CSV table of C-alpha atoms and ligand atoms in Angstrom, one decimal:
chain,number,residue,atom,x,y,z
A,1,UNK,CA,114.8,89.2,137.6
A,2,UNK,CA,117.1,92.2,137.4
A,3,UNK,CA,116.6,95.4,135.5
A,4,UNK,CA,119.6,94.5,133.0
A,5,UNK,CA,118.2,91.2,132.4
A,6,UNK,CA,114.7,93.1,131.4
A,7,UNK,CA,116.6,95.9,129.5
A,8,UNK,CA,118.7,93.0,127.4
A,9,UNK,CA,115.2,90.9,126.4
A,10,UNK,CA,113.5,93.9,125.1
A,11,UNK,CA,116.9,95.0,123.2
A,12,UNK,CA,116.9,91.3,121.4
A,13,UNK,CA,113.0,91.8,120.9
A,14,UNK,CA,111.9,89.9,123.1
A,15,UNK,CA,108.4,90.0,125.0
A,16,UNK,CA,107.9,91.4,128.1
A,17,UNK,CA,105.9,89.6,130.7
A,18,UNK,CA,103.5,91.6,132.5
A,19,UNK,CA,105.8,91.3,136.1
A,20,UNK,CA,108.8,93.0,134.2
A,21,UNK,CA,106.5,95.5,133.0
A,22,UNK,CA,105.5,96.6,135.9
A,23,UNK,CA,109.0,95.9,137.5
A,24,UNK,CA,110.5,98.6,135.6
A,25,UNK,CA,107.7,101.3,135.8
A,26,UNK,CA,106.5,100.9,139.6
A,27,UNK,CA,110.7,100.9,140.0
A,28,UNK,CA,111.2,104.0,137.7
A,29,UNK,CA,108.4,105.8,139.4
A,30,UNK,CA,110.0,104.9,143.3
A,31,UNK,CA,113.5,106.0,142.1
A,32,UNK,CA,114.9,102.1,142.7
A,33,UNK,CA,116.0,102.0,139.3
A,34,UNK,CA,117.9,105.0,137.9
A,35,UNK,CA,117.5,107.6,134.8
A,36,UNK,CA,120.6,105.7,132.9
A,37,UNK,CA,118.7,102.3,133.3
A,38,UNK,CA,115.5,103.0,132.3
A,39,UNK,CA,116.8,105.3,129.3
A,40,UNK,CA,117.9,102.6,128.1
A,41,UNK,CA,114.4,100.3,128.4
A,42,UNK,CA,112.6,103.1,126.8
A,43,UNK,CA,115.4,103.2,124.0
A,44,UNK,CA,114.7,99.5,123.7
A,45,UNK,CA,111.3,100.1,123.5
A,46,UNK,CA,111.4,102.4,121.2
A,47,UNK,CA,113.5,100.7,118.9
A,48,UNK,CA,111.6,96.8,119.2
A,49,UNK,CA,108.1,97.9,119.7
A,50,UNK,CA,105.7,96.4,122.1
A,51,UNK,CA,102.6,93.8,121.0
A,52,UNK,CA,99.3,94.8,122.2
A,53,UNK,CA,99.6,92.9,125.3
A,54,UNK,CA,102.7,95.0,126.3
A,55,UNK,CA,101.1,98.0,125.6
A,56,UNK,CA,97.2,97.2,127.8
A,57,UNK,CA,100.2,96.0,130.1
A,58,UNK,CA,101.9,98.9,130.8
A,59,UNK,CA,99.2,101.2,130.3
A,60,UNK,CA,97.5,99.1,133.6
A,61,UNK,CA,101.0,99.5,135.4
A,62,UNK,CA,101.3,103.3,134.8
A,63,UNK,CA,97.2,103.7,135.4
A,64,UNK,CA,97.3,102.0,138.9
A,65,UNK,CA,100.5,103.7,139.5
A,66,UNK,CA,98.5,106.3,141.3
A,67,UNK,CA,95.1,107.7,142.2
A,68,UNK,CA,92.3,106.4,140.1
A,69,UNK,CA,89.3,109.2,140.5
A,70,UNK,CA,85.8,108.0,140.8
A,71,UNK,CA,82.9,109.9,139.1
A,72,UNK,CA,80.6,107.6,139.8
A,73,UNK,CA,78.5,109.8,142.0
A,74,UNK,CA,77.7,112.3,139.3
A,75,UNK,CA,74.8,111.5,136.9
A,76,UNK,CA,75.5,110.7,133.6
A,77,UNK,CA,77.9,109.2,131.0
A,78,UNK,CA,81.2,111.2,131.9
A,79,UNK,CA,83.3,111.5,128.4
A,80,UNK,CA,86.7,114.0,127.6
A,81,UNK,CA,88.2,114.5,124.7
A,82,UNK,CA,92.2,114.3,124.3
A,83,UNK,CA,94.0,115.4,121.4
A,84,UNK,CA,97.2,114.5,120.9
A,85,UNK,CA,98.3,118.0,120.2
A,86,UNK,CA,98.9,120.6,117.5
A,87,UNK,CA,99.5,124.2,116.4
A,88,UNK,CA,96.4,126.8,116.6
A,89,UNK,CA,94.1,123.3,118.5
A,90,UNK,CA,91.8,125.5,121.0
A,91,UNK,CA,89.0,122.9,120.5
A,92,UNK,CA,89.1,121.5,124.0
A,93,UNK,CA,88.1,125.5,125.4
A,94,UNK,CA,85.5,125.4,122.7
A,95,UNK,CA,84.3,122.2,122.9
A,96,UNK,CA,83.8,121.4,126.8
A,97,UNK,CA,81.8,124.5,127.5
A,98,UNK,CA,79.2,123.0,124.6
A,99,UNK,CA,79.3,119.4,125.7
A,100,UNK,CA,78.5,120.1,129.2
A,101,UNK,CA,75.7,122.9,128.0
A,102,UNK,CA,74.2,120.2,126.1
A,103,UNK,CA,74.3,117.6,129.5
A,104,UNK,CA,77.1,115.9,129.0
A,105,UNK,CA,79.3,116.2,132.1
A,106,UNK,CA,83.3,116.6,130.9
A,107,UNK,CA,86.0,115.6,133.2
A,108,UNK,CA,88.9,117.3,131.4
A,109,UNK,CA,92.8,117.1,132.2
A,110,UNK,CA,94.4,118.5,130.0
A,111,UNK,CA,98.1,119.4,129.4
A,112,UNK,CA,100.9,122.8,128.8
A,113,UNK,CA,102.0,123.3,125.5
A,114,UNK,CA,104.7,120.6,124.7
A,115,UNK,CA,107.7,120.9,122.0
A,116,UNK,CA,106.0,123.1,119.1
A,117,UNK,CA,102.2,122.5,120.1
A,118,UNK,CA,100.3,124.8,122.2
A,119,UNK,CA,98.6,123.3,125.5
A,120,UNK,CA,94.9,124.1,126.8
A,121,UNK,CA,96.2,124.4,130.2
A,122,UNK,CA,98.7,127.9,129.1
A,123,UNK,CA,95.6,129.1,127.2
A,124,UNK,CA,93.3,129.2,129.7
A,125,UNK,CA,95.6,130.7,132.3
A,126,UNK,CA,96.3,133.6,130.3
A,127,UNK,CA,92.6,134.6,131.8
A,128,UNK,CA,93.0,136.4,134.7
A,129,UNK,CA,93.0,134.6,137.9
A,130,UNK,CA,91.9,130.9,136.1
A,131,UNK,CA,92.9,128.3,138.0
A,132,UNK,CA,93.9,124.6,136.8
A,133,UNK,CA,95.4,123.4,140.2
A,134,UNK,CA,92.4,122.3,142.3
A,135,UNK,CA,92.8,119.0,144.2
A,136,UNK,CA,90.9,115.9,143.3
A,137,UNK,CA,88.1,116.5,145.6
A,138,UNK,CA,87.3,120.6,144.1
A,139,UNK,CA,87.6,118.9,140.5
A,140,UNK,CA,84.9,116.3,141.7
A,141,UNK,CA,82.9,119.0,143.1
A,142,UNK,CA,83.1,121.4,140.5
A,143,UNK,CA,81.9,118.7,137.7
A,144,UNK,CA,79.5,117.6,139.6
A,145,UNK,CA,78.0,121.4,140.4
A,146,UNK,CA,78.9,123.0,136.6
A,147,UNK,CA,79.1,119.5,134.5
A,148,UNK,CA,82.4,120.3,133.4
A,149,UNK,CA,86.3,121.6,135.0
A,150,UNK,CA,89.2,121.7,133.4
A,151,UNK,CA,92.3,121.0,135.3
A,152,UNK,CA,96.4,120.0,135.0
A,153,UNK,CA,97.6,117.0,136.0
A,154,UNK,CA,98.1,116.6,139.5
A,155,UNK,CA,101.3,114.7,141.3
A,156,UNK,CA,98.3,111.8,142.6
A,157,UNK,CA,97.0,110.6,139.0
A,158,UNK,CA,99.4,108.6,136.6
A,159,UNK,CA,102.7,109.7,138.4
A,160,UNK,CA,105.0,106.8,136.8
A,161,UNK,CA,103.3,109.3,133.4
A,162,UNK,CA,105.1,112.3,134.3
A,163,UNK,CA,108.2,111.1,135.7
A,164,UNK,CA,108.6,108.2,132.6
A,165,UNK,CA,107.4,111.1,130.2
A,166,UNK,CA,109.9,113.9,131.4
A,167,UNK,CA,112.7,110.9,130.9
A,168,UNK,CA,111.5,110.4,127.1
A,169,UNK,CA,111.5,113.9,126.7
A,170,UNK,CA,115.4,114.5,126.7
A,171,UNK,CA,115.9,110.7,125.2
A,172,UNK,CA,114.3,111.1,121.7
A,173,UNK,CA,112.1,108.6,123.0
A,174,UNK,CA,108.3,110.6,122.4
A,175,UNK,CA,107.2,109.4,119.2
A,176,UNK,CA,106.8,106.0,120.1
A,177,UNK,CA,103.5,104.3,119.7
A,178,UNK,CA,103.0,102.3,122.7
A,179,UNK,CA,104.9,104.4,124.9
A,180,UNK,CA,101.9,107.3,123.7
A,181,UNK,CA,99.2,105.1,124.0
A,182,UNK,CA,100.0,104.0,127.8
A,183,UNK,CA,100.7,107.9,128.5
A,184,UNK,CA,97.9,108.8,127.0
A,185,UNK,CA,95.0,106.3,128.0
A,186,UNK,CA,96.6,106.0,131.7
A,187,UNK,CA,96.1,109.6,132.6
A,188,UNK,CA,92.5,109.7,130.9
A,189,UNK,CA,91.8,106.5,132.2
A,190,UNK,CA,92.3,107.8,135.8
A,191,UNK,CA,90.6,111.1,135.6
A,192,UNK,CA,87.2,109.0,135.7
A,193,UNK,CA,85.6,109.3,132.3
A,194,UNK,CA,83.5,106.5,130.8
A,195,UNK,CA,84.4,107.3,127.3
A,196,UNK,CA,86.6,109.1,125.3
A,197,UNK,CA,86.6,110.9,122.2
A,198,UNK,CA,90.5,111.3,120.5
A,199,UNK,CA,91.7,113.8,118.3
A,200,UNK,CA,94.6,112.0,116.5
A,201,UNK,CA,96.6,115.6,114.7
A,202,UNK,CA,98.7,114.0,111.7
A,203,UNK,CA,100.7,116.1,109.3
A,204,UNK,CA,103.8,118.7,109.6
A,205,UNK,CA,102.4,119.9,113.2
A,206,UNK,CA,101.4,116.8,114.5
A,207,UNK,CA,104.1,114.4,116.8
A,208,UNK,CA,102.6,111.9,114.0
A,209,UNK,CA,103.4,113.2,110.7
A,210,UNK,CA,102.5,110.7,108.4
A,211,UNK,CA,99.2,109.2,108.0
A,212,UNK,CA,100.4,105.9,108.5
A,213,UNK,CA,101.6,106.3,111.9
A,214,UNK,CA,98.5,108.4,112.7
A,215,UNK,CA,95.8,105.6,111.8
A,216,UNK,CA,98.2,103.0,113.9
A,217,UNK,CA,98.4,105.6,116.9
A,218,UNK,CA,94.6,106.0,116.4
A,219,UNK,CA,93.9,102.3,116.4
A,220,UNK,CA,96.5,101.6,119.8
A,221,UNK,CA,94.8,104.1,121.8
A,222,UNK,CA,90.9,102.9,120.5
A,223,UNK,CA,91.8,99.0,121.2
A,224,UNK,CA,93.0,100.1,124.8
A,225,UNK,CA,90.3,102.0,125.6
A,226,UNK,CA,87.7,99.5,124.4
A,227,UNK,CA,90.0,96.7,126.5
A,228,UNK,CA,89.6,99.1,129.7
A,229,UNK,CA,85.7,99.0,129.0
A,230,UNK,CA,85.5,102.5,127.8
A,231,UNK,CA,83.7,103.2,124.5
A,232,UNK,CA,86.5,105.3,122.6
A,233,UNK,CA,86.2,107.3,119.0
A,234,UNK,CA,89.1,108.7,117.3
A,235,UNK,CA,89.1,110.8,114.3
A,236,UNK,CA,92.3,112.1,112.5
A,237,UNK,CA,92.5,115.3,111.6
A,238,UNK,CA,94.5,117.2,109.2
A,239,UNK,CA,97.5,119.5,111.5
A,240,UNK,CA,99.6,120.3,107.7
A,241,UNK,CA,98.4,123.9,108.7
A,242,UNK,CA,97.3,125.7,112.0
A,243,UNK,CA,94.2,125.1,112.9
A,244,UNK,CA,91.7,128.7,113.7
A,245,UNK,CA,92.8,131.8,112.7
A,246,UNK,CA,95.4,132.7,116.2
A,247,UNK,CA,98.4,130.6,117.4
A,248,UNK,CA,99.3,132.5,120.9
A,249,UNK,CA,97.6,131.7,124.3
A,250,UNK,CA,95.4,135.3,124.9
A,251,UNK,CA,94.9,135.3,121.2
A,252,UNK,CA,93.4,132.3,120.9
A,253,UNK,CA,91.5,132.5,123.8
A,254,UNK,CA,89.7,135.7,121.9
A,255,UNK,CA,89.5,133.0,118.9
A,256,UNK,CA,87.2,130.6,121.5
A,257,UNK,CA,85.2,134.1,122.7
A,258,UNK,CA,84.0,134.5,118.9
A,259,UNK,CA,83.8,130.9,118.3
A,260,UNK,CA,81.4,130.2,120.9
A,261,UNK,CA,79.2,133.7,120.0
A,262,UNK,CA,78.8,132.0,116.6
A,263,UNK,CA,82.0,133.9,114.8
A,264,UNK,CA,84.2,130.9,114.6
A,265,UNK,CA,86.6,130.1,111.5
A,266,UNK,CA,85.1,126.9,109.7
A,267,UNK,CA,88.1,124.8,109.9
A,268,UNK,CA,88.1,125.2,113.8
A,269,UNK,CA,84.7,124.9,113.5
A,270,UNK,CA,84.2,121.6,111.5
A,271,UNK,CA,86.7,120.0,114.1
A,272,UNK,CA,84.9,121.5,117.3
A,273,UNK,CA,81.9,120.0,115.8
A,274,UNK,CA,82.5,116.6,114.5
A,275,UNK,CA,84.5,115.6,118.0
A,276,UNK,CA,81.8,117.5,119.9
A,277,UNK,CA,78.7,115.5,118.3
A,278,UNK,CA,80.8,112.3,119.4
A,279,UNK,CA,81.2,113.0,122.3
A,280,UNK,CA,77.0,113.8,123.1
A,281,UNK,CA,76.5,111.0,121.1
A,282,UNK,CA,78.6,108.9,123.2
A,283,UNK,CA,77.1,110.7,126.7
A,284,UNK,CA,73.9,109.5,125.3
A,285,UNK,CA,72.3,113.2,124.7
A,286,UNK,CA,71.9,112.1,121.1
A,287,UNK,CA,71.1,109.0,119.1
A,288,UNK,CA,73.8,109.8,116.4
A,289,UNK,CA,77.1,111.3,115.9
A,290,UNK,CA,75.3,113.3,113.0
A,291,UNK,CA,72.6,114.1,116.0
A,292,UNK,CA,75.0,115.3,118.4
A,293,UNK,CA,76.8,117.1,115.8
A,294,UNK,CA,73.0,119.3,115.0
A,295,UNK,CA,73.1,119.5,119.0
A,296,UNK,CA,76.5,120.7,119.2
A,297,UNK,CA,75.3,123.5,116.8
A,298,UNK,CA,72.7,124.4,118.8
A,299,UNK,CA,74.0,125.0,121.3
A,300,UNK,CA,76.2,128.1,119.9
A,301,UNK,CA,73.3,129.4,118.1
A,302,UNK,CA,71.1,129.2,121.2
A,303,UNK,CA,74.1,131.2,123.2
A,304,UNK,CA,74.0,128.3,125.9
A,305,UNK,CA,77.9,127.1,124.9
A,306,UNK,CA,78.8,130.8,125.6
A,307,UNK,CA,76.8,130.5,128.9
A,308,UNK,CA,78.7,127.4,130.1
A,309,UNK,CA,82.0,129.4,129.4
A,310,UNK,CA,81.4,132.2,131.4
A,311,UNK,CA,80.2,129.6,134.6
A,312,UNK,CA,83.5,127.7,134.2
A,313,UNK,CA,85.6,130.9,134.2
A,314,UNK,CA,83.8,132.2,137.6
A,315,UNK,CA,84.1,129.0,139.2
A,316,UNK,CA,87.7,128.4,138.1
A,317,UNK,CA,88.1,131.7,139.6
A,318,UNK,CA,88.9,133.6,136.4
A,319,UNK,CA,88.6,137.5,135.9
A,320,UNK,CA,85.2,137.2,133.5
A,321,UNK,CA,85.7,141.1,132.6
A,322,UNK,CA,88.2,140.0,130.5
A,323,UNK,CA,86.0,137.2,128.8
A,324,UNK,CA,83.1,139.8,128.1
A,325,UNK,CA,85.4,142.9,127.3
A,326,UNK,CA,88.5,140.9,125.3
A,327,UNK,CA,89.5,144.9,124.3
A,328,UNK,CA,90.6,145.6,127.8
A,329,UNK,CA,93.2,143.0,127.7
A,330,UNK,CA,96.8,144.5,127.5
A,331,UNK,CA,98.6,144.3,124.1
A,332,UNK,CA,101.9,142.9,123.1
A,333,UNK,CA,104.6,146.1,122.9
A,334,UNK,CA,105.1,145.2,119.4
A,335,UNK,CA,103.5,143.8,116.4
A,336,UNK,CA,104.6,143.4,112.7
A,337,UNK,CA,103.0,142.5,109.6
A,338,UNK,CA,104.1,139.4,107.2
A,339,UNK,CA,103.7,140.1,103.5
A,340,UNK,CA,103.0,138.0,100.7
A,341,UNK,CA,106.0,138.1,98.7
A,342,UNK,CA,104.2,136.4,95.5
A,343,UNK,CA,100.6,136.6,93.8
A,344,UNK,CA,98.8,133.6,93.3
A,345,UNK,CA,97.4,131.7,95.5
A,346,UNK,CA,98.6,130.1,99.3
A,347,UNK,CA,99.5,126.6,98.8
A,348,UNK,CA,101.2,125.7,102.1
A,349,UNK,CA,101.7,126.8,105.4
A,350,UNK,CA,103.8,125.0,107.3
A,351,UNK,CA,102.5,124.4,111.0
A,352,UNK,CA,105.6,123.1,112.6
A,353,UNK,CA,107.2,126.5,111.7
A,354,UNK,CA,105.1,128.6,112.8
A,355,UNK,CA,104.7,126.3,116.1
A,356,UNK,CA,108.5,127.3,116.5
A,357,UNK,CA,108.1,130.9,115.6
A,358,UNK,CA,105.4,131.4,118.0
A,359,UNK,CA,107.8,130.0,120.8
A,360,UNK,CA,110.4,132.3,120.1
A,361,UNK,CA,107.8,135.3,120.6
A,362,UNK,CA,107.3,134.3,123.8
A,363,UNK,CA,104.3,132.0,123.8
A,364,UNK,CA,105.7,128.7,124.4
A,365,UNK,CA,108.6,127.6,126.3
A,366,UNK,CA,112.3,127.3,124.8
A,367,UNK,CA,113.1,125.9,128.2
A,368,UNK,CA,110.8,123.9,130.9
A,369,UNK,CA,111.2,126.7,133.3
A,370,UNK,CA,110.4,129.5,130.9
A,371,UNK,CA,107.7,132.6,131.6
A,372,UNK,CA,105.3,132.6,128.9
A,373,UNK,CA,103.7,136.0,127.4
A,374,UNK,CA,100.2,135.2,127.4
A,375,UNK,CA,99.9,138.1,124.8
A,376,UNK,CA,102.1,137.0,122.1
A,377,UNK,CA,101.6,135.0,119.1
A,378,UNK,CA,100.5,134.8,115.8
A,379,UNK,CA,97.0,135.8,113.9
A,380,UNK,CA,96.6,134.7,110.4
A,381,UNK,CA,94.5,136.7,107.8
A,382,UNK,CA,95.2,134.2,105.1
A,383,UNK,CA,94.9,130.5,104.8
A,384,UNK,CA,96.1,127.9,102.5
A,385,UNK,CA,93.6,127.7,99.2
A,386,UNK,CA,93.3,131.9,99.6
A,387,UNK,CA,94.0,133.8,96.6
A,388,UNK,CA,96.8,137.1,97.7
A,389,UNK,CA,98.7,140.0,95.8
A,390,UNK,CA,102.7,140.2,96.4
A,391,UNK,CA,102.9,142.9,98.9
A,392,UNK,CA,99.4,141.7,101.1
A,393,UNK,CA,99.1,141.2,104.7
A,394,UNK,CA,99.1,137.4,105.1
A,395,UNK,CA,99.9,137.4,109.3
A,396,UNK,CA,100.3,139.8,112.0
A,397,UNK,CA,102.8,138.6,114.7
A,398,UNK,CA,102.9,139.8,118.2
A,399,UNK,CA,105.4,140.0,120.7
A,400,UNK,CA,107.4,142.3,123.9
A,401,UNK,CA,110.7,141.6,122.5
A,402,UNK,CA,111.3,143.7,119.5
A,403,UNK,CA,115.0,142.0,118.8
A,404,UNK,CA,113.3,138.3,117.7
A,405,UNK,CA,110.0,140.1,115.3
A,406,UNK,CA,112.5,140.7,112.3
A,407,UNK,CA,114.0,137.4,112.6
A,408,UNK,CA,110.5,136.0,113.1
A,409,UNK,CA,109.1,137.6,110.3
A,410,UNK,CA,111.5,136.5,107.7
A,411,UNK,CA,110.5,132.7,109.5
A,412,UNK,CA,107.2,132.8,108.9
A,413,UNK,CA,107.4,134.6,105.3
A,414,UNK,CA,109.4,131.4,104.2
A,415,UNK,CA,106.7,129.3,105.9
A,416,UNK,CA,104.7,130.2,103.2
A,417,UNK,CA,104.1,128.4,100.0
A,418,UNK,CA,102.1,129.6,96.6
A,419,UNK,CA,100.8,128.3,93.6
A,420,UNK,CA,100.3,130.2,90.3
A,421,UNK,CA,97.2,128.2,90.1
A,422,UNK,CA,94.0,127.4,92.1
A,423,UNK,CA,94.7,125.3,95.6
A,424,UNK,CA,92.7,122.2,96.4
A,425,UNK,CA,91.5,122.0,99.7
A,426,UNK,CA,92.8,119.1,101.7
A,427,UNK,CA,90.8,117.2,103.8
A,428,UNK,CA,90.7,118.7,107.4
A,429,UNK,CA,88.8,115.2,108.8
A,430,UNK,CA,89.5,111.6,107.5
A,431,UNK,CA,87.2,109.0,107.5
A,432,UNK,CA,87.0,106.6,110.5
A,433,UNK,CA,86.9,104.1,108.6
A,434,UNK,CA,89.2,101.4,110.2
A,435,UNK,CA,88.5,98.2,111.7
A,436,UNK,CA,90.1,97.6,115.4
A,437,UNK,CA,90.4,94.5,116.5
A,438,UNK,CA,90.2,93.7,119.9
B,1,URA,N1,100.8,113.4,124.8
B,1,URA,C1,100.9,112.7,125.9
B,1,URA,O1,100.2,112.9,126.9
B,1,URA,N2,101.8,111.7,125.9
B,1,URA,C2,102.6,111.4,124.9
B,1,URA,O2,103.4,110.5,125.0
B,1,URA,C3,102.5,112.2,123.7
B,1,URA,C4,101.5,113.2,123.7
């Protein structure tokens, strides 16, 4: 077997036995075979597919290609939530503190943001002194003392992920359906968990923008799951505009402060709470997703949720100061207001621009190596459906470098649509509702 051989039968369309599979992946992630070569298989891959069998395949390949982490000392049914990324999506920081409040313990690797989405991990290190880099061990420790940690990925779980993924990230290779699945389920399928709860984004600010592709994606990643053994539920939800109220690390961070005292915007809400009561319903804390869901609510209103967030800021070593007094944190140098430039009422706005935007503030990366401003971003006072006057403040936008807020403003003013008449909501959660056959 050779790796052109392997590269040629995928081109033709051909399937891949499980020994080429792992051929190319366990060679990839040793450095045997080189970037041009297995540019080329993803390309290949990308452009011919894989059947399921590929895809459990090379999920198992890229899973064992590293450290598998075993929970199975701590008590209980140990389930994370993953979604697969989007503009304004803070639910992981507001949904782990509730799940573990309400028993379930939550293993959660999570990831920094990645082309125009935001990532969990850049949010919550713009609180002082958080930490996401403990070792395997401290993460086991932690969960098993708190119920919940949130932590990157480290160089010992999935590492053929991270070196295959950095390749398809300068090959035009991401939005591939098996390649996401196996990058995806492998490094959630080593972090320990024993079921999983998947927030599929679809629309302009999802890496899945039409429906379509989302329910496919959906169904991939819930028929591997199931294969591994682990009960998996995956909703789709709507990413046509951000989701919350902020788009900015520190500024949504404030967004998950008010959301877990009970002040939370209802669209973040209604996501935070239907993936939430899935996930206690799955850790067996309730009989029903409907259950878990009233449980989930509870545990706001009951001021437990906010509880469990200030526990896993001390013992992921964050300044909790900050957490109580959000005022004290230092503001952007700048700010500037975008106006509506119509009457009527919002009909669009576009999430993959102002994913973009906020990056060129400063918080998101134009460049892997980049700095990020933890204080600059985005805050929205209107949202799609709202009724506004030509001349209203519709976003604030936040930022240390004065030369990008004109340009920035005139981006996000065009990011806006209207409508002379009344705006139908769209749906913000679609019906699970598909069969999976596996
Ligand atoms: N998120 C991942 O972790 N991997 C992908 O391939 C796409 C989104």
């Amino acid at each position: 077997m050779t790796v052109y051989e392997i590269i040629s039968k995928k081109r033709d369309g051909l399937e891949l036995s499980d020994k080429e599979i792992s051929f190319m992946v366990n060679g990839f992630t040793k450095c045997e075979i080189p970037d041009y070569q297995m540019s080329a298989w993803l390309m290949a891959v990308y452009l011919q597919g894989m059947t399921k069998r590929e895809t459990l395949s090379i999920t198992q390949t890229m899973l064992h290609s590293g450290e598998v982490v075993d929970l199975s000392s701590i008590a209980g049914v140990k389930v994370d939530k993953h979604s697969t990324g989007g503009v304004g999506d803070k639910v992981s920081i507001v949904l782990a503190p509730i799940a573990a409040a309400a028993g379930v313990p939550v293993p959660m690797i999570s990831g920094r943001g990645l082309g125009h989405t935001g990532g969990t991990l850049d949010k919550l290190e713009s609180i002082p002194g958080f930490r996401i880099d403990f070792s395997i061990e401290q993460y086991r420790q932690k969960i098993e003392k708190i119920g919940v940690c949130l932590i990157g990925q480290t160089n010992t779980l999935a590492p053929a992920d991270k070196k295959i993924y950095a390749l398809r990230d300068v090959t035009a290779t991401i939005q591939c359906i098996p390649l996401i699945t196996a990058s995806i389920m492998s490094k959630k399928l080593a972090e320990g968990i024993d079921a999983l709860v998947l927030d599929v984004k679809t629309g302009r600010g999802a890496f899945m923008q039409s429906y379509e592709q989302s329910v496919t994606l959906a169904k991939s990643l819930i028929s591997v799951g199931e294969k591994f053994g682990k009960p998996t539920v995956a909703y789709i939800t709507n990413m046509n505009e951000p989701l919350g109220n902020t788009v900015g690390n520190w500024l949504e961070i404030k967004e998950c402060i008010d959301a877990l005292h009970g002040n939370g915007p209802g669209d973040l809400m209604e996501v935070t709470h239907q993936l939430c009561g899935a996930m206690i319903y799955l850790g067996k804390k309730a009989d029903s997703i409907e259950q878990g869901i009233k449980t989930s609510k509870e545990m706001i209103a009951s001021g437990k949720a906010w509880n469990k967030f200030l526990e896993i800021v001390k013992e992921q070593n964050g300044d909790v100061s900050f957490i109580e007094q959000p005022e004290k944190y230092p503001q952007s140098k700048y700010s500037a207001d975008v106006l509506a430039d119509k009457t009527g009422c919002i009909a669009s706005i576009d999430s993959l621009e102002v994913g973009l935007t906020a990056i060129t503030l400063g918080a998101g990366r134009q460049k892997s190596d980049d700095q990020i401003d933890p204080k600059a971003g985005i805050v929205l006072h209107k949202k799609t459906t709202d009724a506004v006057n030509a001349g209203e403040k519709i976003m604030t936008i936040y930022s240390d470098n004065q030369k990008i807020l004109e340009q920035a403003k005139s981006r996000l003013a065009a990011a806006v649509s209207y409508s002379s008449t009344p705006v139908k909501s769209e749906k913000l959660i679609y019906d699970l509702n598909f069969k999976i056959e596996i």
